[in-house]
Amino acid sequence: MPRVTFQLTLPPGTPPGTLFLTGDHRAWSDDPTDWTFQAGVLHADLPDGLLAQMKVRRVNPDGTTAEEGDAWGGRARAHRVAVLGDTTVLLTVAGWQDASGGATRPPRSAPPREETVLDAPWGAQSVRLWWPEGHEGPLPLLILHDGQNVFDEAPTFAGDSWDAAGAAQALADAGHPVRITALPVNDDRSRRYVPFPFELNGFDSGADEYADWIKGTLLPHLHARFGAVPAQDTALAGSSFGGLITAYAGLRDPGTYGTLGVFSPAVWPADFAFLRWMDGRGDPHSRVWVDMGDHEGNSIQSAQEVITLARNLTLQLAPHVHEARFTVGEGHWHDEPAWRERLPAFLRWWRGA
């Protein structure tokens, strides 16, 4: 196996403790055995072609464990490591997570213009809204799942967002204004987004309830507030499980959405039940965007297998929809920075810009 040398750079004032490396290649273990840095260096033999997300952790003198964070004490995105032969990986730790949770982290992206709350079967549902200045009437409508990751970075999981307002503002500047509605989700994500019972939703899917609410409550509310928008100007989009519920809701309710943005769809739950469910389903008036990054797997080989799966899904859909488009993000992992980079192209394609 290739020899990988990790070289560590720490921020000033790092407290004393035992520094070690963990990641999805170790199932995020807190055991430092065999993974401890010595004078800022760690040597490891790792499989060739491995794609791994890694973080530095610290065992404190009192036995507690701390994890690296950003410079403001918030959660940081994991380091992305691709093993292609013997290599040296430079790991720079910006800071350490603390009780503040990154409360002082400055935003890089614009927040929504407005936030409201609607009643839903699962309780109060936050609705985050953005539209360009000077466009107060009905506009083409994009509904995005995982709304906590869509606009500014403050509510995101690891400090990265889609910068949807920035992408939509550029679209508006090119003459194609749109309204974005983003729906944050909590720990109930697997239940709300996965339409089949499996381990992570406790074998109790709430996807139909969620899709019913979007169609029967959210859309009527937005139409009453801003003016009716026809189906051909209404888009639904999301990533990972959000891509799964996008495809499911669009195919379940043909005629509701004119465009579906299926980013990095996670179709594996319940032994790929979605691929069997979608057989023969479609919407002759809908356009479907499917994409995948070429680093979305735990190895180069598995990432290529996922790309093939998403491409075949697109080919299966093509005869049953108005248009199906598949794209691959080069060097893209399964994360917000990748979806942020692909969002502008999707917006332009949606609006024919």
CSV table of C-alpha atoms in Angstrom, one decimal:
chain,number,residue,atom,x,y,z
A,1,MET,CA,0.0,0.0,0.0
A,2,PRO,CA,1.2,3.6,-0.6
A,3,ARG,CA,2.9,5.4,2.3
A,4,VAL,CA,1.1,8.7,3.2
A,5,THR,CA,2.9,11.2,5.3
A,6,PHE,CA,0.7,13.7,7.1
A,7,GLN,CA,2.3,17.0,8.2
A,8,LEU,CA,0.4,19.0,10.7
A,9,THR,CA,0.3,22.8,11.2
A,10,LEU,CA,-1.5,24.0,14.4
A,11,PRO,CA,-2.9,27.4,15.3
A,12,PRO,CA,-1.1,29.4,18.0
A,13,GLY,CA,-2.3,28.7,21.5
A,14,THR,CA,-3.3,25.1,20.9
A,15,PRO,CA,-3.8,23.5,24.3
A,16,PRO,CA,-1.6,20.5,25.4
A,17,GLY,CA,-2.8,17.0,24.5
A,18,THR,CA,-2.3,14.0,22.3
A,19,LEU,CA,-3.0,14.9,18.6
A,20,PHE,CA,-4.4,12.1,16.4
A,21,LEU,CA,-6.1,11.6,13.0
A,22,THR,CA,-9.5,10.2,12.5
A,23,GLY,CA,-11.9,10.1,9.6
A,24,ASP,CA,-14.4,8.0,7.7
A,25,HIS,CA,-11.6,5.6,6.9
A,26,ARG,CA,-11.6,4.8,10.6
A,27,ALA,CA,-15.4,5.2,11.1
A,28,TRP,CA,-14.5,8.4,13.0
A,29,SER,CA,-13.0,6.5,15.9
A,30,ASP,CA,-11.8,8.5,19.0
A,31,ASP,CA,-9.1,5.9,19.7
A,32,PRO,CA,-5.7,7.5,19.0
A,33,THR,CA,-3.9,4.2,18.9
A,34,ASP,CA,-1.6,4.0,15.8
A,35,TRP,CA,-2.9,7.3,14.5
A,36,THR,CA,-1.0,9.8,16.8
A,37,PHE,CA,1.1,12.6,15.4
A,38,GLN,CA,4.8,12.7,16.6
A,39,ALA,CA,6.3,16.1,16.3
A,40,GLY,CA,3.5,17.1,13.9
A,41,VAL,CA,4.1,14.1,11.6
A,42,LEU,CA,2.1,10.9,11.0
A,43,HIS,CA,3.0,8.1,8.6
A,44,ALA,CA,0.2,5.7,7.5
A,45,ASP,CA,-0.1,3.0,4.9
A,46,LEU,CA,-3.4,3.5,3.1
A,47,PRO,CA,-5.1,1.7,0.1
A,48,ASP,CA,-4.3,3.1,-3.3
A,49,GLY,CA,-7.3,5.0,-4.7
A,50,LEU,CA,-8.7,5.7,-1.2
A,51,LEU,CA,-11.0,8.8,-1.0
A,52,ALA,CA,-11.3,9.9,2.7
A,53,GLN,CA,-12.5,12.7,4.8
A,54,MET,CA,-10.3,13.3,7.8
A,55,LYS,CA,-10.0,15.5,10.9
A,56,VAL,CA,-7.5,16.1,13.7
A,57,ARG,CA,-8.6,15.5,17.2
A,58,ARG,CA,-7.0,16.1,20.6
A,59,VAL,CA,-7.1,14.0,23.7
A,60,ASN,CA,-6.9,16.5,26.6
A,61,PRO,CA,-5.0,15.8,29.8
A,62,ASP,CA,-8.3,15.2,31.6
A,63,GLY,CA,-9.2,12.5,29.0
A,64,THR,CA,-11.8,14.5,27.1
A,65,THR,CA,-11.5,14.8,23.3
A,66,ALA,CA,-11.7,18.0,21.3
A,67,GLU,CA,-12.0,18.3,17.5
A,68,GLU,CA,-10.4,20.8,15.2
A,69,GLY,CA,-12.7,23.6,14.1
A,70,ASP,CA,-12.6,26.9,12.3
A,71,ALA,CA,-10.9,30.1,13.5
A,72,TRP,CA,-14.1,31.1,15.4
A,73,GLY,CA,-14.6,27.9,17.4
A,74,GLY,CA,-17.2,26.4,15.0
A,75,ARG,CA,-17.3,23.1,13.2
A,76,ALA,CA,-14.9,22.9,10.2
A,77,ARG,CA,-15.2,21.0,7.0
A,78,ALA,CA,-13.2,17.8,7.0
A,79,HIS,CA,-9.9,17.5,5.0
A,80,ARG,CA,-10.4,15.7,1.7
A,81,VAL,CA,-7.6,13.2,1.0
A,82,ALA,CA,-7.2,11.2,-2.2
A,83,VAL,CA,-4.5,8.5,-2.0
A,84,LEU,CA,-2.8,8.0,-5.4
A,85,GLY,CA,0.5,6.4,-4.6
A,86,ASP,CA,3.0,7.6,-2.0
A,87,THR,CA,2.2,11.2,-1.1
A,88,THR,CA,2.6,13.9,1.5
A,89,VAL,CA,-0.6,15.6,2.8
A,90,LEU,CA,-0.4,19.0,4.5
A,91,LEU,CA,-3.0,19.4,7.2
A,92,THR,CA,-3.6,22.9,8.5
A,93,VAL,CA,-5.8,23.2,11.6
A,94,ALA,CA,-7.5,26.7,11.7
A,95,GLY,CA,-8.8,26.4,15.3
A,96,TRP,CA,-10.6,24.2,17.8
A,97,GLN,CA,-14.3,23.8,18.4
A,98,ASP,CA,-15.5,25.5,21.6
A,99,ALA,CA,-18.8,26.2,23.4
A,100,SER,CA,-19.5,29.3,21.1
A,101,GLY,CA,-20.1,27.0,18.2
A,102,GLY,CA,-18.7,29.6,15.8
A,103,ALA,CA,-21.2,32.3,16.8
A,104,THR,CA,-18.8,35.1,15.7
A,105,ARG,CA,-18.0,33.5,12.4
A,106,PRO,CA,-18.4,36.2,9.7
A,107,PRO,CA,-20.8,35.3,6.9
A,108,ARG,CA,-19.4,34.9,3.4
A,109,SER,CA,-22.7,34.6,1.6
A,110,ALA,CA,-25.9,36.6,1.7
A,111,PRO,CA,-28.7,35.6,4.1
A,112,PRO,CA,-32.3,35.2,3.0
A,113,ARG,CA,-34.3,38.4,2.7
A,114,GLU,CA,-37.1,37.0,4.9
A,115,GLU,CA,-37.9,34.1,7.2
A,116,THR,CA,-41.3,32.9,8.1
A,117,VAL,CA,-42.9,29.8,9.8
A,118,LEU,CA,-45.7,27.7,8.5
A,119,ASP,CA,-47.6,24.9,10.3
A,120,ALA,CA,-46.7,21.4,9.1
A,121,PRO,CA,-47.7,17.9,10.4
A,122,TRP,CA,-44.3,17.6,12.1
A,123,GLY,CA,-44.6,21.0,13.8
A,124,ALA,CA,-43.4,24.5,12.9
A,125,GLN,CA,-41.6,24.6,9.5
A,126,SER,CA,-39.2,27.5,8.9
A,127,VAL,CA,-39.3,28.9,5.4
A,128,ARG,CA,-36.4,31.0,4.2
A,129,LEU,CA,-37.1,33.4,1.2
A,130,TRP,CA,-34.9,35.3,-1.1
A,131,TRP,CA,-35.7,37.3,-4.3
A,132,PRO,CA,-33.8,40.1,-6.1
A,133,GLU,CA,-34.5,43.7,-5.2
A,134,GLY,CA,-37.1,45.4,-7.4
A,135,HIS,CA,-39.0,42.2,-8.2
A,136,GLU,CA,-41.9,42.0,-5.8
A,137,GLY,CA,-44.5,40.2,-8.0
A,138,PRO,CA,-44.7,36.6,-9.1
A,139,LEU,CA,-41.3,35.1,-10.2
A,140,PRO,CA,-40.1,31.7,-11.3
A,141,LEU,CA,-39.9,29.7,-8.1
A,142,LEU,CA,-37.1,27.4,-6.9
A,143,ILE,CA,-37.8,25.3,-3.7
A,144,LEU,CA,-34.6,23.9,-2.1
A,145,HIS,CA,-34.4,21.2,0.6
A,146,ASP,CA,-31.8,21.4,3.4
A,147,GLY,CA,-32.6,25.1,3.7
A,148,GLN,CA,-30.1,25.5,6.6
A,149,ASN,CA,-27.3,25.1,4.1
A,150,VAL,CA,-28.6,27.3,1.3
A,151,PHE,CA,-27.9,30.9,2.1
A,152,ASP,CA,-25.5,32.3,4.7
A,153,GLU,CA,-23.1,30.0,6.6
A,154,ALA,CA,-24.2,30.7,10.2
A,155,PRO,CA,-26.8,27.8,10.4
A,156,THR,CA,-24.8,25.3,8.3
A,157,PHE,CA,-23.4,22.1,9.6
A,158,ALA,CA,-19.7,22.8,8.8
A,159,GLY,CA,-19.5,26.4,7.7
A,160,ASP,CA,-20.2,26.0,4.0
A,161,SER,CA,-23.3,27.0,2.1
A,162,TRP,CA,-24.6,26.9,-1.4
A,163,ASP,CA,-24.6,30.7,-1.6
A,164,ALA,CA,-27.9,30.5,-3.4
A,165,ALA,CA,-28.6,34.2,-3.1
A,166,GLY,CA,-25.3,35.0,-4.8
A,167,ALA,CA,-26.0,32.6,-7.7
A,168,ALA,CA,-29.5,33.8,-8.1
A,169,GLN,CA,-28.4,37.5,-8.0
A,170,ALA,CA,-26.0,36.8,-10.9
A,171,LEU,CA,-28.9,35.2,-12.7
A,172,ALA,CA,-31.1,38.2,-12.1
A,173,ASP,CA,-28.3,40.5,-13.3
A,174,ALA,CA,-28.4,38.5,-16.5
A,175,GLY,CA,-32.1,39.2,-16.9
A,176,HIS,CA,-33.6,36.1,-15.3
A,177,PRO,CA,-34.9,36.9,-11.8
A,178,VAL,CA,-36.2,34.1,-9.6
A,179,ARG,CA,-37.5,33.5,-6.1
A,180,ILE,CA,-35.9,31.0,-3.9
A,181,THR,CA,-37.7,29.2,-1.0
A,182,ALA,CA,-35.5,27.1,1.2
A,183,LEU,CA,-36.8,24.6,3.8
A,184,PRO,CA,-34.5,23.9,6.7
A,185,VAL,CA,-34.6,20.4,8.2
A,186,ASN,CA,-33.5,18.9,11.5
A,187,ASP,CA,-32.4,15.5,12.7
A,188,ASP,CA,-35.6,14.1,11.1
A,189,ARG,CA,-34.0,14.5,7.7
A,190,SER,CA,-33.7,10.8,6.9
A,191,ARG,CA,-37.4,10.3,7.7
A,192,ARG,CA,-38.6,13.3,5.7
A,193,TYR,CA,-36.4,12.9,2.7
A,194,VAL,CA,-36.2,9.1,2.2
A,195,PRO,CA,-39.5,7.6,0.8
A,196,PHE,CA,-38.8,4.1,1.9
A,197,PRO,CA,-38.4,2.5,5.3
A,198,PHE,CA,-34.8,1.8,6.3
A,199,GLU,CA,-32.5,1.9,9.3
A,200,LEU,CA,-31.9,5.7,9.5
A,201,ASN,CA,-35.6,6.6,9.5
A,202,GLY,CA,-36.5,4.0,12.0
A,203,PHE,CA,-38.3,2.1,9.2
A,204,ASP,CA,-40.9,4.8,9.2
A,205,SER,CA,-40.8,7.1,6.1
A,206,GLY,CA,-42.4,10.5,6.3
A,207,ALA,CA,-41.5,11.5,2.7
A,208,ASP,CA,-45.1,11.3,1.4
A,209,GLU,CA,-46.2,13.6,4.3
A,210,TYR,CA,-43.5,16.0,3.3
A,211,ALA,CA,-44.2,16.0,-0.4
A,212,ASP,CA,-48.0,16.4,0.4
A,213,TRP,CA,-47.2,19.5,2.5
A,214,ILE,CA,-45.0,21.1,-0.2
A,215,LYS,CA,-47.8,20.6,-2.8
A,216,GLY,CA,-50.8,21.3,-0.6
A,217,THR,CA,-49.6,23.9,1.9
A,218,LEU,CA,-46.3,25.6,0.8
A,219,LEU,CA,-47.2,26.2,-2.9
A,220,PRO,CA,-50.6,27.6,-2.2
A,221,HIS,CA,-49.1,29.9,0.5
A,222,LEU,CA,-46.5,31.2,-1.9
A,223,HIS,CA,-49.0,31.7,-4.7
A,224,ALA,CA,-51.3,33.6,-2.4
A,225,ARG,CA,-48.4,35.8,-1.1
A,226,PHE,CA,-46.5,36.6,-4.3
A,227,GLY,CA,-48.9,35.6,-7.1
A,228,ALA,CA,-49.5,32.3,-8.9
A,229,VAL,CA,-46.5,30.7,-10.7
A,230,PRO,CA,-47.2,28.0,-13.3
A,231,ALA,CA,-45.8,24.5,-13.0
A,232,GLN,CA,-43.4,25.0,-15.9
A,233,ASP,CA,-41.7,27.9,-13.9
A,234,THR,CA,-41.6,25.9,-10.6
A,235,ALA,CA,-38.5,24.0,-9.7
A,236,LEU,CA,-37.7,21.6,-6.9
A,237,ALA,CA,-34.1,20.8,-6.0
A,238,GLY,CA,-31.8,19.2,-3.4
A,239,SER,CA,-28.7,17.2,-2.8
A,240,SER,CA,-28.0,13.7,-1.5
A,241,PHE,CA,-31.2,12.6,0.3
A,242,GLY,CA,-32.5,16.0,-0.9
A,243,GLY,CA,-31.9,14.9,-4.4
A,244,LEU,CA,-33.8,11.6,-3.7
A,245,ILE,CA,-36.9,13.4,-2.3
A,246,THR,CA,-36.7,15.8,-5.3
A,247,ALA,CA,-36.9,13.0,-7.8
A,248,TYR,CA,-39.5,11.1,-5.8
A,249,ALA,CA,-41.8,14.1,-5.3
A,250,GLY,CA,-41.5,15.1,-9.0
A,251,LEU,CA,-42.3,11.7,-10.3
A,252,ARG,CA,-45.0,11.0,-7.7
A,253,ASP,CA,-46.9,14.3,-8.6
A,254,PRO,CA,-46.4,14.8,-12.4
A,255,GLY,CA,-47.5,18.3,-13.5
A,256,THR,CA,-46.5,20.0,-10.2
A,257,TYR,CA,-42.9,20.9,-11.0
A,258,GLY,CA,-41.5,21.9,-14.4
A,259,THR,CA,-37.9,21.3,-13.4
A,260,LEU,CA,-36.2,18.9,-11.0
A,261,GLY,CA,-32.6,19.5,-9.7
A,262,VAL,CA,-31.4,16.1,-8.6
A,263,PHE,CA,-27.9,16.8,-7.1
A,264,SER,CA,-25.7,13.8,-6.1
A,265,PRO,CA,-28.8,11.7,-5.4
A,266,ALA,CA,-28.4,9.1,-2.6
A,267,VAL,CA,-30.6,6.3,-4.0
A,268,TRP,CA,-29.1,3.5,-1.9
A,269,PRO,CA,-31.6,3.2,1.0
A,270,ALA,CA,-33.7,0.0,1.3
A,271,ASP,CA,-31.5,-1.8,-1.2
A,272,PHE,CA,-31.9,0.9,-4.0
A,273,ALA,CA,-35.7,0.8,-3.7
A,274,PHE,CA,-36.1,4.1,-5.5
A,275,LEU,CA,-34.6,2.6,-8.7
A,276,ARG,CA,-37.3,-0.1,-8.7
A,277,TRP,CA,-40.1,2.4,-7.7
A,278,MET,CA,-39.2,4.8,-10.5
A,279,ASP,CA,-39.4,2.2,-13.3
A,280,GLY,CA,-41.9,3.5,-15.9
A,281,ARG,CA,-42.7,6.7,-14.0
A,282,GLY,CA,-42.2,10.1,-15.5
A,283,ASP,CA,-43.6,13.5,-16.3
A,284,PRO,CA,-43.7,14.4,-20.0
A,285,HIS,CA,-43.6,18.1,-19.2
A,286,SER,CA,-40.7,18.0,-16.7
A,287,ARG,CA,-37.0,18.7,-17.2
A,288,VAL,CA,-34.6,16.8,-14.9
A,289,TRP,CA,-31.1,17.7,-14.0
A,290,VAL,CA,-29.0,14.9,-12.5
A,291,ASP,CA,-25.4,15.3,-11.5
A,292,MET,CA,-22.6,13.6,-9.5
A,293,GLY,CA,-19.1,14.5,-8.4
A,294,ASP,CA,-16.2,12.2,-9.4
A,295,HIS,CA,-15.0,11.9,-5.8
A,296,GLU,CA,-18.3,10.8,-4.2
A,297,GLY,CA,-17.3,7.5,-2.8
A,298,ASN,CA,-14.7,5.9,-0.5
A,299,SER,CA,-12.4,5.1,-3.4
A,300,ILE,CA,-11.8,6.2,-6.9
A,301,GLN,CA,-13.4,3.0,-8.1
A,302,SER,CA,-16.5,3.3,-6.0
A,303,ALA,CA,-16.9,7.0,-7.1
A,304,GLN,CA,-16.9,5.8,-10.7
A,305,GLU,CA,-19.6,3.3,-9.8
A,306,VAL,CA,-21.7,6.0,-8.3
A,307,ILE,CA,-21.3,8.1,-11.5
A,308,THR,CA,-22.4,5.1,-13.6
A,309,LEU,CA,-25.4,4.6,-11.3
A,310,ALA,CA,-26.5,8.3,-11.6
A,311,ARG,CA,-25.9,8.2,-15.4
A,312,ASN,CA,-28.0,5.1,-15.8
A,313,LEU,CA,-30.8,6.7,-13.6
A,314,THR,CA,-30.8,9.6,-16.1
A,315,LEU,CA,-31.0,7.3,-19.1
A,316,GLN,CA,-33.8,5.4,-17.4
A,317,LEU,CA,-35.7,8.7,-16.9
A,318,ALA,CA,-35.0,10.2,-20.3
A,319,PRO,CA,-37.9,8.5,-22.3
A,320,HIS,CA,-40.4,9.5,-19.6
A,321,VAL,CA,-39.6,13.2,-19.2
A,322,HIS,CA,-39.3,16.2,-21.5
A,323,GLU,CA,-35.6,16.5,-21.0
A,324,ALA,CA,-33.0,14.7,-18.9
A,325,ARG,CA,-29.5,16.1,-18.4
A,326,PHE,CA,-26.5,14.5,-16.6
A,327,THR,CA,-23.3,16.2,-15.6
A,328,VAL,CA,-20.2,15.2,-13.7
A,329,GLY,CA,-18.4,17.6,-11.3
A,330,GLU,CA,-14.7,17.1,-11.7
A,331,GLY,CA,-12.9,16.9,-8.4
A,332,HIS,CA,-16.2,17.3,-6.6
A,333,TRP,CA,-16.8,15.6,-3.3
A,334,HIS,CA,-20.2,14.9,-1.6
A,335,ASP,CA,-20.4,18.3,0.1
A,336,GLU,CA,-21.7,21.9,0.0
A,337,PRO,CA,-18.7,23.4,-1.8
A,338,ALA,CA,-19.4,21.1,-4.7
A,339,TRP,CA,-23.1,21.8,-4.8
A,340,ARG,CA,-22.3,25.5,-4.5
A,341,GLU,CA,-20.1,25.3,-7.6
A,342,ARG,CA,-22.7,23.4,-9.6
A,343,LEU,CA,-25.7,25.5,-8.6
A,344,PRO,CA,-25.1,28.4,-11.1
A,345,ALA,CA,-25.0,26.1,-14.1
A,346,PHE,CA,-28.2,24.5,-12.9
A,347,LEU,CA,-29.9,27.9,-12.5
A,348,ARG,CA,-28.8,28.9,-16.0
A,349,TRP,CA,-30.1,25.7,-17.5
A,350,TRP,CA,-33.4,25.9,-15.6
A,351,ARG,CA,-34.0,29.5,-16.9
A,352,GLY,CA,-32.5,29.0,-20.4
A,353,ALA,CA,-29.9,31.6,-19.7
